[in-house]
Short mmCIF file of C-alpha atoms in Angstrom, two decimals:
data_model
loop_
_atom_site.label_atom_id
_atom_site.label_comp_id
_atom_site.label_asym_id
_atom_site.label_seq_id
_atom_site.Cartn_x
_atom_site.Cartn_y
_atom_site.Cartn_z
CA MET A 144 -209.80 -92.87 -128.36
CA ASN A 145 -211.05 -91.79 -131.75
CA ASN A 146 -210.26 -93.41 -135.06
CA SER A 147 -207.60 -91.05 -136.36
CA GLN A 148 -205.58 -91.60 -133.20
CA LYS A 149 -206.09 -95.34 -133.25
CA LYS A 150 -204.86 -96.03 -136.75
CA SER A 151 -201.36 -94.93 -135.79
CA LEU A 152 -201.23 -97.31 -132.82
CA SER A 153 -200.69 -101.04 -132.74
CA SER A 154 -203.84 -102.74 -131.52
CA ALA A 155 -203.88 -105.64 -129.10
CA CYS A 156 -206.24 -107.94 -127.28
CA ILE A 157 -205.88 -109.72 -123.94
CA LEU A 158 -207.37 -113.20 -123.68
CA VAL A 159 -207.75 -114.44 -120.13
CA ILE A 160 -208.31 -118.20 -120.12
CA GLY A 161 -209.68 -119.73 -116.93
CA ASN A 162 -212.85 -120.93 -115.22
CA GLU A 163 -211.52 -119.65 -111.89
CA ILE A 164 -211.80 -116.04 -113.07
CA LEU A 165 -215.32 -116.53 -114.48
CA SER A 166 -216.59 -118.17 -111.28
CA GLY A 167 -215.24 -115.27 -109.21
CA ARG A 168 -212.97 -117.58 -107.23
CA THR A 169 -209.85 -115.76 -108.40
CA GLU A 170 -209.65 -112.04 -109.12
CA ASP A 171 -207.72 -111.30 -112.30
CA LYS A 172 -204.55 -109.28 -111.69
CA ASN A 173 -203.05 -109.53 -115.16
CA ILE A 174 -205.37 -107.38 -117.29
CA ASN A 175 -204.48 -104.14 -115.57
CA PHE A 176 -200.75 -105.00 -115.54
CA ILE A 177 -200.62 -105.78 -119.27
CA ALA A 178 -202.84 -102.80 -120.13
CA LYS A 179 -200.58 -100.38 -118.27
CA ARG A 180 -197.38 -101.77 -119.78
CA CYS A 181 -198.85 -101.69 -123.30
CA ASP A 182 -200.02 -98.15 -122.72
CA GLU A 183 -196.47 -97.11 -121.82
CA ILE A 184 -195.07 -98.42 -125.09
CA GLY A 185 -197.93 -97.13 -127.20
CA VAL A 186 -199.77 -100.37 -127.88
CA SER A 187 -203.52 -99.93 -127.55
CA ILE A 188 -205.49 -102.71 -125.84
CA ASP A 189 -208.70 -102.61 -127.84
CA GLU A 190 -210.49 -105.57 -126.28
CA VAL A 191 -210.25 -108.04 -123.43
CA ARG A 192 -212.03 -111.36 -123.30
CA ILE A 193 -212.25 -113.76 -120.40
CA ILE A 194 -213.18 -117.24 -121.58
CA PRO A 195 -213.54 -120.69 -120.00
CA ASP A 196 -211.21 -123.69 -120.24
CA GLU A 197 -213.02 -125.18 -123.23
CA ILE A 198 -211.20 -126.36 -126.34
CA LYS A 199 -213.58 -125.05 -129.01
CA ILE A 200 -214.06 -121.67 -127.37
CA ILE A 201 -210.31 -121.18 -126.88
CA LYS A 202 -209.49 -122.19 -130.48
CA ASP A 203 -212.21 -120.03 -132.04
CA THR A 204 -211.39 -117.02 -129.90
CA VAL A 205 -207.63 -117.27 -130.51
CA LEU A 206 -208.19 -117.40 -134.28
CA PHE A 207 -210.65 -114.49 -134.17
CA CYS A 208 -208.20 -112.36 -132.18
CA HIS A 209 -205.26 -113.42 -134.38
CA LYS A 210 -207.08 -111.97 -137.38
CA ASN A 211 -208.43 -108.82 -135.75
CA PHE A 212 -205.56 -107.47 -133.65
CA ASP A 213 -201.84 -106.83 -134.18
CA TYR A 214 -200.95 -108.60 -130.92
CA VAL A 215 -202.79 -111.09 -128.72
CA PHE A 216 -201.72 -111.83 -125.14
CA THR A 217 -203.14 -114.97 -123.58
CA THR A 218 -202.91 -115.64 -119.87
CA GLY A 219 -203.52 -118.92 -118.08
CA GLY A 220 -203.77 -122.59 -118.89
CA ILE A 221 -200.11 -123.52 -119.49
CA GLY A 222 -199.41 -125.38 -116.25
CA PRO A 223 -199.02 -129.12 -115.69
CA THR A 224 -202.61 -130.15 -114.82
CA HIS A 225 -205.50 -131.58 -116.85
CA ASP A 226 -207.31 -128.22 -116.97
CA ASP A 227 -204.30 -126.52 -118.61
CA ILE A 228 -205.22 -126.79 -122.27
CA THR A 229 -204.10 -123.49 -123.80
CA THR A 230 -201.01 -124.94 -125.51
CA GLU A 231 -202.85 -127.79 -127.25
CA CYS A 232 -205.63 -125.40 -128.34
CA ILE A 233 -203.15 -122.98 -129.90
CA GLY A 234 -201.28 -125.81 -131.63
CA SER A 235 -204.55 -127.09 -133.00
CA ALA A 236 -205.77 -123.60 -134.05
CA PHE A 237 -202.65 -123.10 -136.20
CA ASN A 238 -202.26 -126.76 -137.26
CA LEU A 239 -198.95 -127.06 -135.46
CA GLU A 240 -197.82 -130.25 -133.83
CA VAL A 241 -197.23 -129.90 -130.09
CA GLU A 242 -194.02 -131.65 -129.08
CA VAL A 243 -191.42 -131.64 -126.33
CA ASN A 244 -189.20 -128.65 -127.04
CA LYS A 245 -185.56 -129.54 -126.33
CA GLU A 246 -184.58 -126.15 -125.01
CA ALA A 247 -187.68 -125.94 -122.79
CA LEU A 248 -186.97 -129.43 -121.43
CA LYS A 249 -183.35 -128.44 -120.69
CA ARG A 250 -184.54 -125.45 -118.69
CA LEU A 251 -187.08 -127.51 -116.73
CA LYS A 252 -184.46 -130.16 -116.00
CA ALA A 253 -182.02 -127.58 -114.66
CA HIS A 254 -184.74 -125.92 -112.56
CA TYR A 255 -186.11 -129.09 -110.96
CA ASN A 256 -182.65 -130.52 -110.52
CA LYS A 257 -181.67 -127.46 -108.51
CA LEU A 258 -184.84 -127.80 -106.41
CA LYS A 259 -184.21 -131.55 -106.03
CA VAL A 260 -187.73 -132.19 -107.29
CA GLU A 261 -188.65 -134.95 -109.70
CA LEU A 262 -189.31 -133.91 -113.30
CA ASN A 263 -192.35 -136.18 -113.69
CA GLU A 264 -194.64 -136.63 -116.72
CA SER A 265 -196.97 -133.82 -115.63
CA ARG A 266 -194.10 -131.36 -115.39
CA ILE A 267 -192.67 -132.50 -118.74
CA LYS A 268 -196.05 -131.40 -120.18
CA MET A 269 -194.87 -127.83 -119.60
CA ALA A 270 -192.04 -128.40 -122.10
CA LYS A 271 -194.53 -129.30 -124.83
CA ILE A 272 -194.65 -126.37 -127.22
CA PRO A 273 -196.11 -125.97 -130.72
CA LYS A 274 -193.47 -126.74 -133.37
CA GLY A 275 -191.61 -123.64 -134.53
CA ALA A 276 -192.81 -121.43 -131.69
CA GLU A 277 -190.40 -118.97 -130.13
CA LEU A 278 -189.89 -119.42 -126.37
CA ILE A 279 -190.57 -116.69 -123.82
CA ASP A 280 -188.10 -116.87 -120.89
CA ASN A 281 -189.49 -117.56 -117.44
CA PRO A 282 -186.93 -116.33 -114.90
CA VAL A 283 -189.12 -117.41 -111.95
CA SER A 284 -190.22 -121.01 -112.43
CA SER A 285 -188.44 -121.86 -115.71
CA ALA A 286 -191.45 -123.26 -117.68
CA PRO A 287 -191.43 -121.02 -120.75
CA GLY A 288 -194.24 -119.22 -122.51
CA PHE A 289 -194.15 -119.01 -126.29
CA ILE A 290 -194.98 -116.97 -129.34
CA VAL A 291 -196.95 -118.35 -132.31
CA GLU A 292 -197.71 -115.87 -135.09
CA ASN A 293 -198.92 -112.77 -133.22
CA ILE A 294 -200.04 -114.72 -130.12
CA PHE A 295 -197.99 -114.30 -126.92
CA VAL A 296 -198.78 -117.19 -124.60
CA LEU A 297 -198.27 -116.31 -120.93
CA PRO A 298 -199.07 -118.00 -117.62
CA GLY A 299 -201.84 -117.02 -115.20
CA VAL A 300 -199.84 -116.60 -111.98
CA PRO A 301 -199.30 -112.81 -111.80
CA LYS A 302 -195.76 -112.85 -110.36
CA ILE A 303 -194.55 -115.18 -113.10
CA LEU A 304 -196.40 -113.33 -115.86
CA GLN A 305 -194.94 -110.03 -114.74
CA ALA A 306 -191.40 -111.36 -114.76
CA MET A 307 -191.93 -112.84 -118.23
CA PHE A 308 -193.43 -109.68 -119.69
CA ASN A 309 -190.03 -107.93 -119.58
CA GLY A 310 -188.79 -110.44 -122.13
CA ILE A 311 -191.40 -109.65 -124.73
CA GLU A 312 -191.59 -105.88 -124.65
CA ASP A 313 -188.90 -105.46 -127.29
CA LYS A 314 -190.93 -107.66 -129.64
CA ILE A 315 -193.98 -105.40 -129.48
CA ARG A 316 -193.88 -102.35 -131.63
CA GLY A 317 -195.94 -99.41 -130.56
CA VAL A 318 -195.63 -95.69 -130.90
CA THR A 319 -193.64 -94.39 -127.99
CA ASN A 320 -195.19 -91.00 -127.62
CA ILE A 321 -198.70 -91.38 -126.29
CA VAL A 322 -199.08 -88.44 -123.98
CA SER A 323 -201.64 -88.23 -121.24
CA LYS A 324 -202.60 -85.45 -118.90
CA ASN A 325 -204.80 -85.64 -115.83
CA ILE A 326 -206.92 -82.87 -114.35
CA VAL A 327 -208.60 -83.56 -111.00
CA VAL A 328 -211.80 -81.59 -110.66
CA TYR A 329 -213.33 -81.19 -107.20
CA SER A 330 -216.85 -81.26 -108.57
CA ALA A 331 -219.23 -83.92 -109.76
CA GLU A 332 -219.18 -85.06 -113.38
CA GLY A 333 -222.57 -83.46 -113.97
CA GLU A 334 -221.10 -79.99 -113.37
CA ILE A 335 -218.51 -80.25 -116.11
CA ALA A 336 -220.16 -82.49 -118.69
CA GLU A 337 -221.21 -79.65 -120.97
CA LEU A 338 -217.85 -77.87 -121.01
CA LEU A 339 -216.00 -81.13 -121.68
CA GLU A 340 -218.26 -81.93 -124.60
CA SER A 341 -217.54 -78.57 -126.20
CA ILE A 342 -213.77 -79.03 -125.86
CA GLN A 343 -213.94 -82.62 -127.16
CA GLY A 344 -215.75 -81.28 -130.22
CA LYS A 345 -212.85 -78.92 -130.92
CA TYR A 346 -210.11 -81.54 -130.43
CA PRO A 347 -211.14 -84.75 -132.23
CA ASP A 348 -207.55 -86.08 -132.09
CA VAL A 349 -207.44 -85.93 -128.32
CA SER A 350 -209.36 -88.55 -126.37
CA ILE A 351 -210.97 -86.79 -123.40
CA GLY A 352 -212.25 -89.20 -120.76
CA SER A 353 -214.23 -88.29 -117.68
CA TYR A 354 -214.04 -90.59 -114.65
CA PRO A 355 -216.07 -89.75 -111.57
CA TYR A 356 -214.84 -90.71 -108.14
CA PHE A 357 -217.14 -91.24 -105.26
CA ARG A 358 -215.72 -91.29 -101.75
CA PRO A 359 -218.57 -89.93 -99.63
CA PRO A 360 -218.79 -87.14 -98.67
CA ASP A 361 -216.34 -86.21 -101.45
CA VAL A 362 -217.23 -86.49 -105.08
CA GLY A 363 -215.02 -85.42 -107.94
CA THR A 364 -213.96 -86.19 -111.46
CA ASN A 365 -210.71 -87.09 -113.16
CA ILE A 366 -210.44 -85.69 -116.63
CA VAL A 367 -207.91 -87.66 -118.67
CA LEU A 368 -206.62 -86.34 -122.00
CA ARG A 369 -204.73 -88.75 -124.24
CA SER A 370 -203.18 -88.29 -127.67
CA ILE A 371 -200.09 -88.97 -129.71
CA HIS A 372 -199.90 -85.21 -130.39
CA GLN A 373 -198.22 -83.38 -127.49
CA ASN A 374 -199.20 -79.96 -128.83
CA LEU A 375 -202.90 -80.84 -129.04
CA ILE A 376 -202.87 -82.22 -125.48
CA SER A 377 -201.38 -78.93 -124.28
CA GLU A 378 -203.89 -76.83 -126.19
CA ALA A 379 -206.88 -78.88 -125.02
CA THR A 380 -205.63 -78.83 -121.40
CA ILE A 381 -205.32 -75.03 -121.51
CA ALA A 382 -208.82 -74.76 -123.01
CA ILE A 383 -210.36 -76.97 -120.31
CA CYS A 384 -208.61 -75.14 -117.46
CA LYS A 385 -209.75 -71.79 -118.86
CA LYS A 386 -213.36 -72.99 -118.92
CA LEU A 387 -213.09 -74.45 -115.40
CA LYS A 388 -211.87 -71.05 -114.14
CA GLU A 389 -214.74 -69.29 -115.92
CA TYR A 390 -217.20 -71.67 -114.24
CA LYS A 391 -215.41 -71.14 -110.88
CA ILE A 392 -214.80 -74.89 -110.55
CA GLN A 393 -211.84 -75.96 -108.40
CA PHE A 394 -209.28 -78.23 -110.04
CA GLU A 395 -205.68 -79.39 -109.98
CA LYS A 396 -203.40 -80.51 -112.82
CA THR A 397 -201.35 -83.62 -112.07
CA MET B 220 -217.31 -126.87 -115.97
CA ASN B 221 -218.36 -129.57 -118.38
CA ASN B 222 -221.35 -129.50 -120.68
CA SER B 223 -223.76 -131.69 -118.71
CA GLN B 224 -223.34 -129.43 -115.71
CA LYS B 225 -223.64 -126.26 -117.74
CA LYS B 226 -226.91 -127.00 -119.46
CA SER B 227 -228.76 -126.89 -116.16
CA LEU B 228 -227.35 -123.45 -115.29
CA SER B 229 -228.38 -120.06 -116.59
CA SER B 230 -225.53 -118.57 -118.59
CA ALA B 231 -224.46 -114.96 -118.41
CA CYS B 232 -221.95 -112.54 -119.83
CA ILE B 233 -220.39 -109.41 -118.32
CA LEU B 234 -219.74 -106.53 -120.68
CA VAL B 235 -217.40 -103.89 -119.27
CA ILE B 236 -217.63 -100.70 -121.31
CA GLY B 237 -214.85 -98.16 -120.89
CA ASN B 238 -211.59 -96.90 -122.38
CA GLU B 239 -210.23 -96.30 -118.88
CA ILE B 240 -210.13 -100.03 -118.16
CA LEU B 241 -208.48 -100.86 -121.51
CA SER B 242 -205.78 -98.21 -121.05
CA GLY B 243 -204.97 -99.56 -117.59
CA ARG B 244 -205.80 -96.25 -115.97
CA THR B 245 -208.57 -97.83 -113.89
CA GLU B 246 -208.52 -101.36 -112.53
CA ASP B 247 -211.85 -103.11 -112.94
CA LYS B 248 -213.49 -104.04 -109.64
CA ASN B 249 -216.88 -105.13 -110.95
CA ILE B 250 -216.12 -108.37 -112.80
CA ASN B 251 -215.12 -110.27 -109.68
CA PHE B 252 -218.03 -108.85 -107.67
CA ILE B 253 -220.66 -109.82 -110.27
CA ALA B 254 -219.02 -113.21 -110.88
CA LYS B 255 -219.11 -114.07 -107.17
CA ARG B 256 -222.71 -112.97 -106.72
CA CYS B 257 -223.83 -114.90 -109.81
CA ASP B 258 -221.96 -117.94 -108.60
CA GLU B 259 -223.86 -117.81 -105.30
CA ILE B 260 -227.24 -117.87 -107.05
CA GLY B 261 -226.23 -120.48 -109.60
CA VAL B 262 -225.83 -118.28 -112.67
CA SER B 263 -222.73 -119.19 -114.65
CA ILE B 264 -220.65 -116.34 -116.09
CA ASP B 265 -219.52 -117.89 -119.36
CA GLU B 266 -217.71 -114.92 -120.85
CA VAL B 267 -216.50 -111.43 -120.03
CA ARG B 268 -215.66 -108.77 -122.58
CA ILE B 269 -214.08 -105.40 -121.98
CA ILE B 270 -214.75 -103.05 -124.90
CA PRO B 271 -214.07 -99.40 -125.70
CA ASP B 272 -216.51 -96.46 -125.70
CA GLU B 273 -217.33 -96.81 -129.40
CA ILE B 274 -220.88 -96.86 -130.71
CA LYS B 275 -220.58 -99.61 -133.31
CA ILE B 276 -218.57 -101.94 -131.07
CA ILE B 277 -220.98 -101.48 -128.14
CA LYS B 278 -224.07 -102.07 -130.33
CA ASP B 279 -222.65 -105.14 -132.06
CA THR B 280 -221.37 -106.67 -128.83
CA VAL B 281 -224.62 -106.07 -126.94
CA LEU B 282 -226.63 -107.74 -129.71
CA PHE B 283 -224.21 -110.68 -129.90
CA CYS B 284 -224.39 -111.22 -126.13
CA HIS B 285 -228.18 -110.75 -126.11
CA LYS B 286 -228.49 -113.68 -128.50
CA ASN B 287 -225.88 -115.95 -126.91
CA PHE B 288 -226.45 -115.68 -123.15
CA ASP B 289 -229.45 -115.82 -120.83
CA TYR B 290 -228.34 -112.66 -119.03
CA VAL B 291 -226.00 -109.82 -119.95
CA PHE B 292 -224.64 -107.37 -117.37
CA THR B 293 -223.15 -104.16 -118.73
CA THR B 294 -221.06 -101.87 -116.55
CA GLY B 295 -220.06 -98.28 -117.30
CA GLY B 296 -221.02 -95.48 -119.61
CA ILE B 297 -224.32 -94.31 -118.09
CA GLY B 298 -223.10 -91.10 -116.45
CA PRO B 299 -223.69 -87.50 -117.51
CA THR B 300 -220.63 -86.83 -119.74
CA HIS B 301 -220.02 -86.98 -123.49
CA ASP B 302 -218.15 -90.30 -123.21
CA ASP B 303 -221.14 -92.01 -121.55
CA ILE B 304 -222.83 -93.59 -124.55
CA THR B 305 -224.06 -96.97 -123.31
CA THR B 306 -227.73 -95.94 -123.06
CA GLU B 307 -227.96 -94.54 -126.58
CA CYS B 308 -226.15 -97.61 -127.97
CA ILE B 309 -228.58 -99.99 -126.28
CA GLY B 310 -231.59 -97.96 -127.45
CA SER B 311 -230.23 -98.03 -130.97
CA ALA B 312 -229.39 -101.77 -130.81
CA PHE B 313 -233.00 -102.62 -129.94
CA ASN B 314 -234.63 -99.84 -132.01
CA LEU B 315 -236.01 -98.18 -128.91
CA GLU B 316 -236.38 -94.45 -128.61
CA VAL B 317 -234.36 -92.99 -125.73
CA GLU B 318 -236.42 -90.41 -123.85
CA VAL B 319 -236.61 -88.72 -120.47
CA ASN B 320 -238.21 -91.26 -118.15
CA LYS B 321 -240.64 -89.50 -115.79
CA GLU B 322 -239.93 -91.72 -112.82
CA ALA B 323 -236.16 -91.45 -113.31
CA LEU B 324 -236.44 -87.66 -113.59
CA LYS B 325 -238.51 -87.53 -110.39
CA ARG B 326 -235.81 -89.46 -108.54
CA LEU B 327 -233.02 -87.25 -109.87
CA LYS B 328 -234.98 -84.11 -108.94
CA ALA B 329 -235.52 -85.33 -105.38
CA HIS B 330 -231.85 -86.32 -105.05
CA TYR B 331 -230.34 -83.08 -106.35
CA ASN B 332 -232.93 -80.98 -104.52
CA LYS B 333 -231.84 -82.59 -101.26
CA LEU B 334 -228.18 -81.92 -102.11
CA LYS B 335 -229.07 -78.36 -103.17
CA VAL B 336 -227.32 -79.01 -106.46
CA GLU B 337 -228.66 -77.82 -109.83
CA LEU B 338 -230.28 -80.49 -112.01
CA ASN B 339 -228.65 -79.23 -115.21
CA GLU B 340 -228.95 -80.60 -118.77
CA SER B 341 -226.01 -82.98 -118.30
CA ARG B 342 -227.58 -84.53 -115.22
CA ILE B 343 -230.98 -84.78 -116.91
CA LYS B 344 -229.18 -86.97 -119.49
CA MET B 345 -229.07 -89.64 -116.76
CA ALA B 346 -232.89 -89.77 -116.76
CA LYS B 347 -232.92 -90.64 -120.46
CA ILE B 348 -233.82 -94.31 -120.71
CA PRO B 349 -234.90 -96.51 -123.66
CA LYS B 350 -238.72 -96.53 -123.96
CA GLY B 351 -240.30 -99.45 -122.11
CA ALA B 352 -237.20 -100.33 -120.10
CA GLU B 353 -237.58 -101.35 -116.48
CA LEU B 354 -235.64 -99.17 -114.03
CA ILE B 355 -233.02 -100.53 -111.61
CA ASP B 356 -233.02 -98.62 -108.31
CA ASN B 357 -229.91 -96.70 -107.34
CA PRO B 358 -229.97 -96.17 -103.57
CA VAL B 359 -226.65 -94.30 -103.62
CA SER B 360 -226.76 -91.55 -106.24
CA SER B 361 -230.34 -91.97 -107.54
CA ALA B 362 -229.60 -92.17 -111.32
CA PRO B 363 -231.17 -95.51 -112.21
CA GLY B 364 -229.87 -98.37 -114.29
CA PHE B 365 -232.32 -100.24 -116.50
CA ILE B 366 -233.28 -103.56 -118.02
CA VAL B 367 -233.94 -104.03 -121.74
CA GLU B 368 -234.73 -107.59 -122.83
CA ASN B 369 -232.06 -109.67 -121.05
CA ILE B 370 -229.60 -106.77 -120.71
CA PHE B 371 -229.02 -105.34 -117.21
CA VAL B 372 -227.45 -101.91 -117.57
CA LEU B 373 -225.35 -100.93 -114.56
CA PRO B 374 -222.92 -98.11 -113.76
CA GLY B 375 -219.12 -98.36 -113.59
CA VAL B 376 -218.50 -96.93 -110.10
CA PRO B 377 -218.12 -100.07 -107.93
CA LYS B 378 -219.86 -98.75 -104.80
CA ILE B 379 -222.92 -97.73 -106.78
CA LEU B 380 -222.98 -100.92 -108.86
CA GLN B 381 -222.76 -103.05 -105.73
CA ALA B 382 -225.68 -101.25 -104.10
CA MET B 383 -227.75 -101.61 -107.26
CA PHE B 384 -227.01 -105.30 -107.70
CA ASN B 385 -229.17 -106.18 -104.68
CA GLY B 386 -232.18 -104.91 -106.62
CA ILE B 387 -231.73 -107.24 -109.56
CA GLU B 388 -230.88 -110.54 -107.92
CA ASP B 389 -234.52 -111.61 -107.67
CA LYS B 390 -234.86 -111.10 -111.43
CA ILE B 391 -232.08 -113.56 -112.22
CA ARG B 392 -232.96 -117.19 -112.12
CA GLY B 393 -230.24 -119.66 -111.44
CA VAL B 394 -230.03 -123.00 -109.78
CA THR B 395 -229.43 -122.49 -106.10
CA ASN B 396 -227.43 -125.55 -105.33
CA ILE B 397 -224.02 -125.26 -106.93
CA VAL B 398 -221.73 -126.87 -104.38
CA SER B 399 -218.03 -126.28 -104.21
CA LYS B 400 -215.31 -127.82 -102.13
CA ASN B 401 -211.73 -126.66 -101.72
CA ILE B 402 -208.69 -128.80 -100.91
CA VAL B 403 -205.42 -126.98 -100.19
CA VAL B 404 -202.45 -129.11 -101.14
CA TYR B 405 -199.03 -128.18 -99.80
CA SER B 406 -197.29 -129.34 -102.93
CA ALA B 407 -196.74 -127.92 -106.38
CA GLU B 408 -199.30 -128.54 -109.13
CA GLY B 409 -196.85 -130.81 -110.93
CA GLU B 410 -196.96 -133.33 -108.05
CA ILE B 411 -200.71 -133.88 -108.24
CA ALA B 412 -201.49 -133.36 -111.91
CA GLU B 413 -201.67 -137.06 -112.73
CA LEU B 414 -203.88 -138.05 -109.82
CA LEU B 415 -206.28 -135.19 -110.51
CA GLU B 416 -206.60 -136.19 -114.13
CA SER B 417 -207.55 -139.72 -113.16
CA ILE B 418 -210.24 -138.52 -110.74
CA GLN B 419 -211.60 -135.99 -113.27
CA GLY B 420 -211.96 -138.83 -115.75
CA LYS B 421 -214.15 -140.72 -113.27
CA TYR B 422 -216.35 -137.73 -112.39
CA PRO B 423 -217.32 -135.92 -115.60
CA ASP B 424 -220.15 -134.05 -113.82
CA VAL B 425 -217.79 -132.48 -111.31
CA SER B 426 -215.59 -129.63 -112.49
CA ILE B 427 -212.17 -130.11 -110.89
CA GLY B 428 -209.97 -127.05 -111.14
CA SER B 429 -206.35 -126.80 -110.07
CA TYR B 430 -204.96 -123.40 -109.09
CA PRO B 431 -201.33 -123.11 -108.10
CA TYR B 432 -200.23 -120.50 -105.61
CA PHE B 433 -196.76 -119.15 -105.51
CA ARG B 434 -195.58 -117.28 -102.42
CA PRO B 435 -191.85 -118.03 -102.30
CA PRO B 436 -190.57 -120.08 -100.60
CA ASP B 437 -194.03 -121.70 -100.37
CA VAL B 438 -195.73 -123.24 -103.33
CA GLY B 439 -198.99 -125.09 -103.22
CA THR B 440 -202.18 -125.80 -105.09
CA ASN B 441 -205.85 -125.21 -104.47
CA ILE B 442 -208.04 -127.98 -105.84
CA VAL B 443 -211.58 -126.73 -106.36
CA LEU B 444 -214.44 -129.14 -107.04
CA ARG B 445 -217.73 -127.71 -108.29
CA SER B 446 -220.99 -129.36 -109.24
CA ILE B 447 -224.73 -129.16 -108.85
CA HIS B 448 -224.62 -132.72 -107.46
CA GLN B 449 -223.70 -132.73 -103.75
CA ASN B 450 -223.20 -136.51 -103.69
CA LEU B 451 -220.74 -136.47 -106.58
CA ILE B 452 -218.74 -133.66 -104.96
CA SER B 453 -218.48 -135.75 -101.78
CA GLU B 454 -217.44 -138.89 -103.66
CA ALA B 455 -214.83 -137.09 -105.75
CA THR B 456 -213.45 -135.30 -102.68
CA ILE B 457 -213.05 -138.59 -100.85
CA ALA B 458 -211.35 -140.12 -103.90
CA ILE B 459 -208.87 -137.24 -104.19
CA CYS B 460 -208.04 -137.26 -100.47
CA LYS B 461 -207.47 -141.01 -100.57
CA LYS B 462 -205.02 -140.61 -103.45
CA LEU B 463 -203.24 -137.71 -101.73
CA LYS B 464 -202.73 -139.90 -98.64
CA GLU B 465 -201.41 -142.75 -100.80
CA TYR B 466 -198.94 -140.33 -102.39
CA LYS B 467 -198.02 -138.98 -98.92
CA ILE B 468 -198.93 -135.44 -99.99
CA GLN B 469 -199.97 -133.03 -97.22
CA PHE B 470 -203.34 -131.33 -97.64
CA GLU B 471 -206.21 -129.68 -95.82
CA LYS B 472 -209.93 -129.57 -96.64
CA THR B 473 -211.54 -126.13 -96.27
#
């Protein structure tokens, strides 16, 4: 994505917090989900960081991202155990006291009451929220996420995160008309590199990406055009297809 | 992982370079692979960053990671097309001229000759390597990766990256005796949070992680203990199991 396109988009960062992702024990499933949803509403994910469960690193990274992106989505570290330290780090980063939030506690009480499970001290920890933060509803397991400044604090369990994301989409402003177009080329990247470069040169406001696939014996390339300008996408697509025909390269628009 | 454990490990960072991951179009498959392999040889992945195909961002991030980690693994951006700019960014970051590497060119020639495919200008681009860099063998599609300082430059296509990773493992020094132990608890995280915290307090050199799983109607928690000290892992495991029995919580060691 080039600069002229980017300036008209909201920019965002995903911050994955968790040793289990860094050790390879757990495969992250949230980055791709959030990236796709943001893409649909025209918010551009400009960076992702995966960081360990360490207070100083979390605080420093949250503050850096707060300053450098319009929106920051954190995942992980808001459960009931000793290694869940995201909430206290965010409170500390913004000098906000972390206290039991009455509404959050009410929701936890109702949830655990229904399950006939004791609301013990560890679970009450999940109702501790930085003062003044806005809650994010959790329709699955009741413990809420929250919003502080431009930081959206979400859990790590994918099913719960996905259910909670619906509740924040209307709070994220993007442009709604990012258009993308895909051309599947049944040839290796190396065959089409030169022609793509020439078209990219002519359309600086269209981001033209080239993504090889490799499923032996088949090789091929996906060409992805993205822009907020529908007319430029159409023009650049026509120009690429014309060139592909000239070069006698098989392709399909999708 | 606490500090005393960390200092004895080599630290590494993964740098994923590619707009297609940030837009959600492609789901990253390399982070988890590299993290697992590093974990096996005792190299600790301390951070992951996913960044866009932009010269300044790539250069700045590579230099930052070069200074702050023992090893840096980059993935993506070394193919033949206009959006593959990793090599030139790394050359520029370290003030190294990027030139056609004779050995790399020889390999590409042999590969494309065998496939009866033209070695055109775009493909020759893949033989351009920063001066003085060590090549990383590519047994799948021949175009090599390379090593500059502590930066290991790898491709984005998972099958190719995985094949190439075998060739670099002997160049990465880690400790070989990280031990981990897993206890599956058939109870929610909130039931065991307190007992885990007390054990963690007693064993600062063991990293005790707690990872809930949520497959309705089942909920449960994986407790993962990790350390370079086998004896401490055993002691802490025994202590946790004893507490679980006291609390009448069902579990299984794996």
